[in-house]
Each structure stands twice: as structure tokens, then as C-alpha cells.
mmCIF file of C-alpha atoms in Angstrom:
data_model
loop_
_atom_site.group_PDB
_atom_site.id
_atom_site.type_symbol
_atom_site.label_atom_id
_atom_site.label_comp_id
_atom_site.label_asym_id
_atom_site.label_seq_id
_atom_site.Cartn_x
_atom_site.Cartn_y
_atom_site.Cartn_z
ATOM 1 C CA UNK A 1 -22.754 1.561 1.173
ATOM 2 C CA UNK A 2 -19.211 2.534 1.143
ATOM 3 C CA UNK A 3 -16.128 0.179 1.231
ATOM 4 C CA UNK A 4 -12.523 0.004 1.413
ATOM 5 C CA UNK A 5 -9.971 -2.136 1.889
ATOM 6 C CA UNK A 6 -6.496 -0.965 2.298
ATOM 7 C CA UNK A 7 -3.736 -2.319 4.166
ATOM 8 C CA UNK A 8 0.277 -1.184 5.115
ATOM 9 C CA UNK A 9 4.147 -3.012 5.288
ATOM 10 C CA UNK A 10 6.648 -1.796 6.923
ATOM 11 C CA UNK A 11 10.264 -3.321 7.398
ATOM 12 C CA UNK A 12 12.757 -2.142 9.783
ATOM 13 C CA UNK A 13 16.221 -4.534 10.728
ATOM 14 C CA UNK A 14 18.611 -5.759 8.372
ATOM 15 C CA UNK A 15 21.448 -3.849 7.798
ATOM 16 C CA UNK A 16 24.894 -3.534 9.238
ATOM 17 C CA UNK A 17 25.711 -0.128 9.070
ATOM 18 C CA UNK A 18 26.945 0.494 12.321
ATOM 19 C CA UNK A 19 30.026 -0.195 13.796
ATOM 20 C CA UNK A 20 30.565 -3.799 14.047
ATOM 21 C CA UNK A 21 31.729 -3.816 17.332
ATOM 22 C CA UNK A 22 29.397 -1.432 19.583
ATOM 23 C CA UNK A 23 25.490 -2.754 20.293
ATOM 24 C CA UNK A 24 24.003 -1.149 18.205
ATOM 25 C CA UNK A 25 25.568 -2.176 15.418
ATOM 26 C CA UNK A 26 25.355 -5.677 16.469
ATOM 27 C CA UNK A 27 21.423 -5.188 16.828
ATOM 28 C CA UNK A 28 20.972 -4.201 13.182
ATOM 29 C CA UNK A 29 22.972 -6.857 12.005
ATOM 30 C CA UNK A 30 21.018 -9.870 13.533
ATOM 31 C CA UNK A 31 17.000 -8.073 14.680
ATOM 32 C CA UNK A 32 14.459 -7.538 12.287
ATOM 33 C CA UNK A 33 10.858 -6.979 12.823
ATOM 34 C CA UNK A 34 7.949 -7.055 9.604
ATOM 35 C CA UNK A 35 4.695 -5.337 11.479
ATOM 36 C CA UNK A 36 1.316 -6.270 8.247
ATOM 37 C CA UNK A 37 -1.528 -3.801 9.507
ATOM 38 C CA UNK A 38 -4.483 -4.307 6.008
ATOM 39 C CA UNK A 39 -8.198 -3.058 6.827
ATOM 40 C CA UNK A 40 -11.815 -4.104 5.216
ATOM 41 C CA UNK A 41 -14.937 -2.861 5.629
ATOM 42 C CA UNK A 42 -18.700 -2.425 4.400
ATOM 43 C CA UNK A 43 -20.972 -0.192 5.870
ATOM 44 C CA UNK A 44 -23.335 1.627 5.013
ATOM 45 C CA UNK A 45 -22.967 5.110 6.190
ATOM 46 C CA UNK A 46 -22.707 7.122 3.949
ATOM 47 C CA UNK A 47 -19.884 9.883 5.287
ATOM 48 C CA UNK A 48 -16.300 9.798 4.248
ATOM 49 C CA UNK A 49 -15.243 8.663 7.404
ATOM 50 C CA UNK A 50 -14.337 5.184 6.273
ATOM 51 C CA UNK A 51 -11.654 7.589 3.659
ATOM 52 C CA UNK A 52 -10.128 9.333 5.886
ATOM 53 C CA UNK A 53 -9.761 7.059 8.132
ATOM 54 C CA UNK A 54 -11.631 7.404 11.234
ATOM 55 C CA UNK A 55 -11.390 4.599 13.762
ATOM 56 C CA UNK A 56 -14.819 5.174 14.903
ATOM 57 C CA UNK A 57 -15.861 4.556 11.362
ATOM 58 C CA UNK A 58 -14.905 1.428 11.811
ATOM 59 C CA UNK A 59 -17.255 -1.701 13.046
ATOM 60 C CA UNK A 60 -19.982 0.018 14.132
ATOM 61 C CA UNK A 61 -23.190 -0.499 13.952
ATOM 62 C CA UNK A 62 -23.262 0.825 10.655
ATOM 63 C CA UNK A 63 -20.795 -2.064 9.478
ATOM 64 C CA UNK A 64 -21.745 -5.046 7.192
ATOM 65 C CA UNK A 65 -18.645 -6.595 7.910
ATOM 66 C CA UNK A 66 -15.976 -5.234 9.248
ATOM 67 C CA UNK A 67 -11.901 -7.105 9.474
ATOM 68 C CA UNK A 68 -9.028 -5.461 11.481
ATOM 69 C CA UNK A 69 -5.656 -8.067 10.887
ATOM 70 C CA UNK A 70 -2.618 -7.561 12.325
ATOM 71 C CA UNK A 71 1.096 -9.254 12.398
ATOM 72 C CA UNK A 72 3.907 -9.359 14.194
ATOM 73 C CA UNK A 73 7.194 -11.470 11.964
ATOM 74 C CA UNK A 74 10.771 -11.256 14.629
ATOM 75 C CA UNK A 75 13.291 -12.603 13.597
ATOM 76 C CA UNK A 76 16.931 -12.624 16.349
ATOM 77 C CA UNK A 77 19.253 -14.248 14.937
ATOM 78 C CA UNK A 78 19.864 -12.771 11.829
ATOM 79 C CA UNK A 79 23.907 -13.282 11.265
ATOM 80 C CA UNK A 80 24.271 -16.147 12.541
ATOM 81 C CA UNK A 81 23.779 -19.141 10.108
ATOM 82 C CA UNK A 82 22.949 -22.133 11.985
ATOM 83 C CA UNK A 83 20.612 -20.630 14.658
ATOM 84 C CA UNK A 84 17.409 -19.487 13.642
ATOM 85 C CA UNK A 85 14.968 -18.117 16.133
ATOM 86 C CA UNK A 86 12.088 -16.444 15.732
ATOM 87 C CA UNK A 87 8.284 -14.765 17.227
ATOM 88 C CA UNK A 88 5.044 -13.999 15.429
ATOM 89 C CA UNK A 89 2.741 -12.281 16.269
ATOM 90 C CA UNK A 90 -1.025 -12.381 15.108
ATOM 91 C CA UNK A 91 -4.125 -10.320 15.753
ATOM 92 C CA UNK A 92 -7.847 -10.822 13.573
ATOM 93 C CA UNK A 93 -10.855 -8.900 14.737
ATOM 94 C CA UNK A 94 -14.392 -9.892 12.632
ATOM 95 C CA UNK A 95 -17.992 -7.976 12.878
ATOM 96 C CA UNK A 96 -20.248 -9.779 10.682
ATOM 97 C CA UNK A 97 -23.900 -8.965 9.804
ATOM 98 C CA UNK A 98 -23.905 -9.337 6.621
ATOM 99 C CA UNK A 99 -26.274 -11.992 7.280
ATOM 100 C CA UNK A 100 -29.495 -9.781 8.290
ATOM 101 C CA UNK A 101 -30.184 -10.400 12.465
ATOM 102 C CA UNK A 102 -27.226 -9.653 15.523
ATOM 103 C CA UNK A 103 -23.720 -8.909 14.227
ATOM 104 C CA UNK A 104 -21.356 -11.698 14.721
ATOM 105 C CA UNK A 105 -17.813 -11.279 16.153
ATOM 106 C CA UNK A 106 -14.993 -13.165 16.343
ATOM 107 C CA UNK A 107 -10.832 -12.444 17.443
ATOM 108 C CA UNK A 108 -7.919 -14.493 16.778
ATOM 109 C CA UNK A 109 -4.545 -13.957 19.013
ATOM 110 C CA UNK A 110 -1.219 -15.848 18.727
ATOM 111 C CA UNK A 111 2.291 -15.866 19.700
ATOM 112 C CA UNK A 112 4.238 -18.396 18.095
ATOM 113 C CA UNK A 113 7.749 -19.005 18.660
ATOM 114 C CA UNK A 114 10.137 -20.807 16.650
ATOM 115 C CA UNK A 115 13.816 -22.182 16.938
ATOM 116 C CA UNK A 116 16.185 -23.632 14.025
ATOM 117 C CA UNK A 117 19.263 -25.256 14.232
ATOM 118 C CA UNK A 118 20.682 -26.645 11.963
ATOM 119 C CA UNK A 119 23.235 -29.751 12.395
ATOM 120 C CA UNK A 120 24.638 -30.352 9.264
ATOM 121 C CA UNK A 121 24.365 -29.318 5.577
ATOM 122 C CA UNK A 122 21.492 -32.253 5.830
ATOM 123 C CA UNK A 123 19.922 -31.818 8.802
ATOM 124 C CA UNK A 124 18.079 -29.691 11.215
ATOM 125 C CA UNK A 125 16.402 -30.218 14.515
ATOM 126 C CA UNK A 126 13.533 -27.373 14.992
ATOM 127 C CA UNK A 127 11.207 -26.064 18.283
ATOM 128 C CA UNK A 128 7.789 -24.333 18.975
ATOM 129 C CA UNK A 129 6.100 -23.139 20.864
ATOM 130 C CA UNK A 130 2.471 -21.092 20.506
ATOM 131 C CA UNK A 131 0.003 -20.088 22.523
ATOM 132 C CA UNK A 132 -3.110 -18.237 21.283
ATOM 133 C CA UNK A 133 -6.861 -17.568 21.740
ATOM 134 C CA UNK A 134 -10.183 -18.125 19.890
ATOM 135 C CA UNK A 135 -13.637 -16.411 20.674
ATOM 136 C CA UNK A 136 -16.881 -16.371 19.025
ATOM 137 C CA UNK A 137 -19.771 -14.173 19.792
ATOM 138 C CA UNK A 138 -23.244 -15.295 17.481
ATOM 139 C CA UNK A 139 -24.258 -18.146 15.705
ATOM 140 C CA UNK A 140 -23.383 -19.961 13.070
ATOM 141 C CA UNK A 141 -24.983 -20.029 9.478
ATOM 142 C CA UNK A 142 -24.107 -23.160 8.274
ATOM 143 C CA UNK A 143 -25.245 -26.472 9.878
ATOM 144 C CA UNK A 144 -21.739 -28.388 11.238
ATOM 145 C CA UNK A 145 -21.381 -31.839 9.833
ATOM 146 C CA UNK A 146 -21.514 -34.105 13.386
ATOM 147 C CA UNK A 147 -21.805 -33.916 16.818
ATOM 148 C CA UNK A 148 -24.381 -31.482 18.282
ATOM 149 C CA UNK A 149 -21.625 -27.952 18.943
ATOM 150 C CA UNK A 150 -21.888 -24.615 20.460
ATOM 151 C CA UNK A 151 -22.557 -20.971 17.618
ATOM 152 C CA UNK A 152 -20.503 -19.257 21.066
ATOM 153 C CA UNK A 153 -16.401 -19.744 22.397
ATOM 154 C CA UNK A 154 -14.252 -18.304 24.495
ATOM 155 C CA UNK A 155 -10.882 -21.302 24.150
ATOM 156 C CA UNK A 156 -7.867 -20.990 24.950
ATOM 157 C CA UNK A 157 -5.068 -23.421 22.795
ATOM 158 C CA UNK A 158 -1.921 -24.148 23.743
ATOM 159 C CA UNK A 159 0.496 -25.620 21.140
ATOM 160 C CA UNK A 160 4.461 -27.397 21.766
ATOM 161 C CA UNK A 161 5.975 -29.674 19.188
ATOM 162 C CA UNK A 162 9.883 -30.608 17.773
ATOM 163 C CA UNK A 163 10.826 -31.729 14.300
ATOM 164 C CA UNK A 164 14.082 -33.151 12.739
ATOM 165 C CA UNK A 165 13.892 -31.825 8.543
ATOM 166 C CA UNK A 166 16.790 -34.545 6.662
ATOM 167 C CA UNK A 167 17.583 -33.041 3.029
ATOM 168 C CA UNK A 168 18.145 -35.418 0.492
ATOM 169 C CA UNK A 169 19.111 -32.700 -2.045
ATOM 170 C CA UNK A 170 18.698 -28.951 -2.924
ATOM 171 C CA UNK A 171 14.722 -30.320 -4.023
ATOM 172 C CA UNK A 172 14.450 -32.983 -1.774
ATOM 173 C CA UNK A 173 13.876 -33.418 2.011
ATOM 174 C CA UNK A 174 11.895 -35.438 4.352
ATOM 175 C CA UNK A 175 10.572 -34.039 7.497
ATOM 176 C CA UNK A 176 9.075 -35.507 11.065
ATOM 177 C CA UNK A 177 7.199 -33.788 13.260
ATOM 178 C CA UNK A 178 5.594 -34.316 17.054
ATOM 179 C CA UNK A 179 3.008 -31.801 19.232
ATOM 180 C CA UNK A 180 0.665 -32.048 21.290
ATOM 181 C CA UNK A 181 -1.813 -29.785 22.255
ATOM 182 C CA UNK A 182 -4.164 -28.687 24.893
ATOM 183 C CA UNK A 183 -7.530 -27.022 23.753
ATOM 184 C CA UNK A 184 -10.201 -25.942 26.667
ATOM 185 C CA UNK A 185 -13.925 -23.351 26.150
ATOM 186 C CA UNK A 186 -13.948 -21.354 29.398
ATOM 187 C CA UNK A 187 -17.651 -21.108 28.082
ATOM 188 C CA UNK A 188 -19.210 -25.127 27.762
ATOM 189 C CA UNK A 189 -15.817 -26.293 30.882
ATOM 190 C CA UNK A 190 -14.354 -28.635 27.282
ATOM 191 C CA UNK A 191 -11.082 -29.688 27.860
ATOM 192 C CA UNK A 192 -9.285 -31.472 25.057
ATOM 193 C CA UNK A 193 -5.615 -32.655 24.690
ATOM 194 C CA UNK A 194 -3.886 -33.659 20.741
ATOM 195 C CA UNK A 195 -0.785 -35.708 20.191
ATOM 196 C CA UNK A 196 0.174 -35.890 16.630
ATOM 197 C CA UNK A 197 2.358 -37.279 14.404
ATOM 198 C CA UNK A 198 3.487 -35.543 11.378
ATOM 199 C CA UNK A 199 5.513 -36.951 8.115
ATOM 200 C CA UNK A 200 6.511 -35.424 5.107
ATOM 201 C CA UNK A 201 8.268 -35.260 2.120
ATOM 202 C CA UNK A 202 9.213 -33.878 -1.661
ATOM 203 C CA UNK A 203 10.581 -34.836 -4.514
ATOM 204 C CA UNK A 204 11.908 -33.973 -7.812
ATOM 205 C CA UNK A 205 12.092 -37.333 -9.751
ATOM 206 C CA UNK A 206 12.496 -35.661 -12.636
ATOM 207 C CA UNK A 207 13.192 -32.029 -13.606
ATOM 208 C CA UNK A 208 10.481 -31.121 -14.415
ATOM 209 C CA UNK A 209 8.273 -32.831 -11.994
ATOM 210 C CA UNK A 210 7.992 -32.914 -8.247
ATOM 211 C CA UNK A 211 5.656 -34.213 -5.693
ATOM 212 C CA UNK A 212 4.777 -33.356 -2.432
ATOM 213 C CA UNK A 213 3.146 -35.852 0.160
ATOM 214 C CA UNK A 214 2.517 -35.354 3.737
ATOM 215 C CA UNK A 215 0.144 -37.089 6.684
ATOM 216 C CA UNK A 216 -0.655 -36.919 10.024
ATOM 217 C CA UNK A 217 -2.491 -38.685 12.989
ATOM 218 C CA UNK A 218 -3.695 -37.604 15.642
ATOM 219 C CA UNK A 219 -5.071 -38.273 18.645
ATOM 220 C CA UNK A 220 -7.830 -36.466 20.732
ATOM 221 C CA UNK A 221 -8.121 -37.304 23.787
ATOM 222 C CA UNK A 222 -11.870 -34.967 26.194
ATOM 223 C CA UNK A 223 -12.979 -33.833 28.789
ATOM 224 C CA UNK A 224 -16.340 -32.909 29.105
ATOM 225 C CA UNK A 225 -19.083 -31.408 31.367
ATOM 226 C CA UNK A 226 -22.799 -33.621 31.487
ATOM 227 C CA UNK A 227 -25.329 -31.998 29.283
ATOM 228 C CA UNK A 228 -22.991 -29.405 27.867
ATOM 229 C CA UNK A 229 -22.019 -28.032 23.901
ATOM 230 C CA UNK A 230 -18.402 -28.136 22.397
ATOM 231 C CA UNK A 231 -17.056 -25.550 19.806
ATOM 232 C CA UNK A 232 -18.431 -26.856 16.478
ATOM 233 C CA UNK A 233 -14.077 -26.919 15.661
ATOM 234 C CA UNK A 234 -13.990 -29.614 18.388
ATOM 235 C CA UNK A 235 -13.935 -33.362 17.079
ATOM 236 C CA UNK A 236 -14.695 -35.898 19.263
ATOM 237 C CA UNK A 237 -12.091 -38.344 21.097
ATOM 238 C CA UNK A 238 -11.213 -40.877 18.836
ATOM 239 C CA UNK A 239 -7.631 -40.603 15.959
ATOM 240 C CA UNK A 240 -7.970 -38.487 13.307
ATOM 241 C CA UNK A 241 -6.030 -39.301 10.262
ATOM 242 C CA UNK A 242 -4.759 -37.008 7.808
ATOM 243 C CA UNK A 243 -3.381 -37.460 3.615
ATOM 244 C CA UNK A 244 -1.973 -35.275 1.135
ATOM 245 C CA UNK A 245 -0.787 -35.762 -1.855
ATOM 246 C CA UNK A 246 0.746 -33.152 -4.304
ATOM 247 C CA UNK A 247 1.719 -33.724 -7.836
ATOM 248 C CA UNK A 248 3.836 -30.862 -9.822
ATOM 249 C CA UNK A 249 5.296 -30.649 -13.517
ATOM 250 C CA UNK A 250 5.914 -27.554 -15.354
ATOM 251 C CA UNK A 251 4.795 -27.459 -18.729
ATOM 252 C CA UNK A 252 6.767 -24.135 -19.539
ATOM 253 C CA UNK A 253 9.100 -21.831 -18.284
ATOM 254 C CA UNK A 254 5.628 -19.743 -16.605
ATOM 255 C CA UNK A 255 2.556 -22.039 -16.754
ATOM 256 C CA UNK A 256 2.466 -25.486 -13.634
ATOM 257 C CA UNK A 257 0.683 -27.849 -12.886
ATOM 258 C CA UNK A 258 -0.553 -29.580 -10.590
ATOM 259 C CA UNK A 259 -2.731 -31.788 -9.252
ATOM 260 C CA UNK A 260 -3.289 -32.617 -5.536
ATOM 261 C CA UNK A 261 -5.731 -35.719 -3.522
ATOM 262 C CA UNK A 262 -6.046 -35.350 -0.143
ATOM 263 C CA UNK A 263 -8.433 -37.072 2.706
ATOM 264 C CA UNK A 264 -9.427 -37.144 6.402
ATOM 265 C CA UNK A 265 -10.792 -40.183 8.609
ATOM 266 C CA UNK A 266 -12.727 -38.456 11.463
ATOM 267 C CA UNK A 267 -12.174 -38.811 14.209
ATOM 268 C CA UNK A 268 -16.478 -39.891 14.393
ATOM 269 C CA UNK A 269 -15.522 -41.780 11.103
ATOM 270 C CA UNK A 270 -16.256 -40.141 8.847
ATOM 271 C CA UNK A 271 -14.571 -39.808 5.326
ATOM 272 C CA UNK A 272 -14.201 -36.596 3.634
ATOM 273 C CA UNK A 273 -12.031 -36.742 0.165
ATOM 274 C CA UNK A 274 -11.552 -33.594 -2.195
ATOM 275 C CA UNK A 275 -9.369 -33.858 -5.264
ATOM 276 C CA UNK A 276 -8.896 -30.376 -7.081
ATOM 277 C CA UNK A 277 -6.355 -28.910 -10.506
ATOM 278 C CA UNK A 278 -4.860 -26.061 -11.595
ATOM 279 C CA UNK A 279 -2.862 -24.748 -14.204
ATOM 280 C CA UNK A 280 -0.966 -21.325 -12.523
ATOM 281 C CA UNK A 281 0.469 -19.015 -14.643
ATOM 282 C CA UNK A 282 3.457 -17.140 -13.126
ATOM 283 C CA UNK A 283 4.585 -14.098 -14.218
#
């Protein structure tokens, strides 16, 4: 078996060398783009086509696992202090044949725009628009807890969100976000609408201590034909509650201790809890 893992990153823009009064100069000052491409491939093919990066060697009948990702980040108002406009484009294609049966193919595409307006030193307002597609063909290898669900799906999602951020200090902030989204599975005909409120806070009461806390309340509405199975990530109608708290303490110049607690009350009444402690060294 041969394996390849490769990535490339390209950045353009963020230069003001052209004439200030020219359109080219304005573009260089305000527009920049970052392009990231990555590929991971495990193949039974014993030839060297994989290492020569020939397209025909990727995600074919010899593939054990293949993952291709492409990401673009556009920024359009770099020279403006009070305005920020960005565009994110993501694409991912996965072919997984590690189970030994029929391979599973999944595709994710997303386009998201984000605008922020800094009204004062302490207040920033933001607005997001997003559209995405999630498609999967193949059998699930894991057991999904909850209601019966479908292995394959083709889901279109749209989301809009607005938020306000108050900066108490350089290390402390309060954030309140409202979002509304819709997701529809073309295979089963299931459609959901989700309304959410997402507050969060970051505090630094001591020099070496930092606390991050957040939560969300999401109401799920559903329209599902009788007798069909929705995708596994479609929760039943109801209210979902999430909460998480992270405490971070700096033990030394390059060493942090982090403790995180999170809990979820799912729409069907189930609870999930998670506690994690870690030390992180930064060099």
C-alpha cells in the first residue's frame, strides 16, 4: 500500500506598492486571498503515479482512503478600520473503502460571507450568510444513538446569523448571537428549521487565568413525510441546550493547563457530558 499526504498554501494581496490613486492600488490595499489545497491518499496501486500527482491515481478503484480539500479565504476591506468583509469557500471530497465493502463517498461544499462593523472601541456588530451542501452515499459503519436514520443523504443548508460583541478589555468580551437556518434532505424529503440563541463570555480575572464560557438554545422544527428515515445528524423536533466552560491557567512561560466541561441536552431528552483536562506546551 502506498500513501501520500501533501498540501500547498498560496497568499495573494496585502500590498500597497502601486499608486494610491489607481484602481490597482486600491485592490492591492483592500483585497487579499488565501488558497489552501491538501490531499491525502492511501492506495493499493503499487505504481508511482501517486507520487507523480497524476489525477487518475486519486480516488479510484484502488483507493483505500482518499481526502481532497480546497479552501479559499477572501478579504475585501483590509484598509478600512471599522469595516470587515470576508468570503470563505470550502470544498471537501472523501472516498472511504477501509471497511472492505462498497466504498463510501461524501462531499461537502460551503460558501459563507461575514461582515463586521466596529461602531466603537467596545462594540462590534456582525452579520453572516452561509449556504452549504452535504452529500453521502454508502453505509454507516457506526451505530447512531437516537431515532432510526438513513445512511445516505443529500442535504442543502442555508444559515443567517447576527451578533454583537462587547469588549470589556483587551482580554475580556461578551458576545450574543442569534441565528436561523434551514436544512432539507433531497433523498428523504425531510425539512428542518432551526432558531438559536448563542451567548458566550471570555474573562481574565487574574494575570495567569482565563475563563471561556458559552451556551446555546436551539429550537428545531421539522416537516417529514411518513415512513422515511432522515439523515443521522437531523435531531428530532424539540429544544436542544448546550453549555461549555473552559478554564485555562498558565503554569509557566510556555506551559498551560486547560480544563473543559461541556454538556448537551438533546431534543429527545438525552444528555451528553464531557470533561477534559490537558496540558499544552507552546514553543
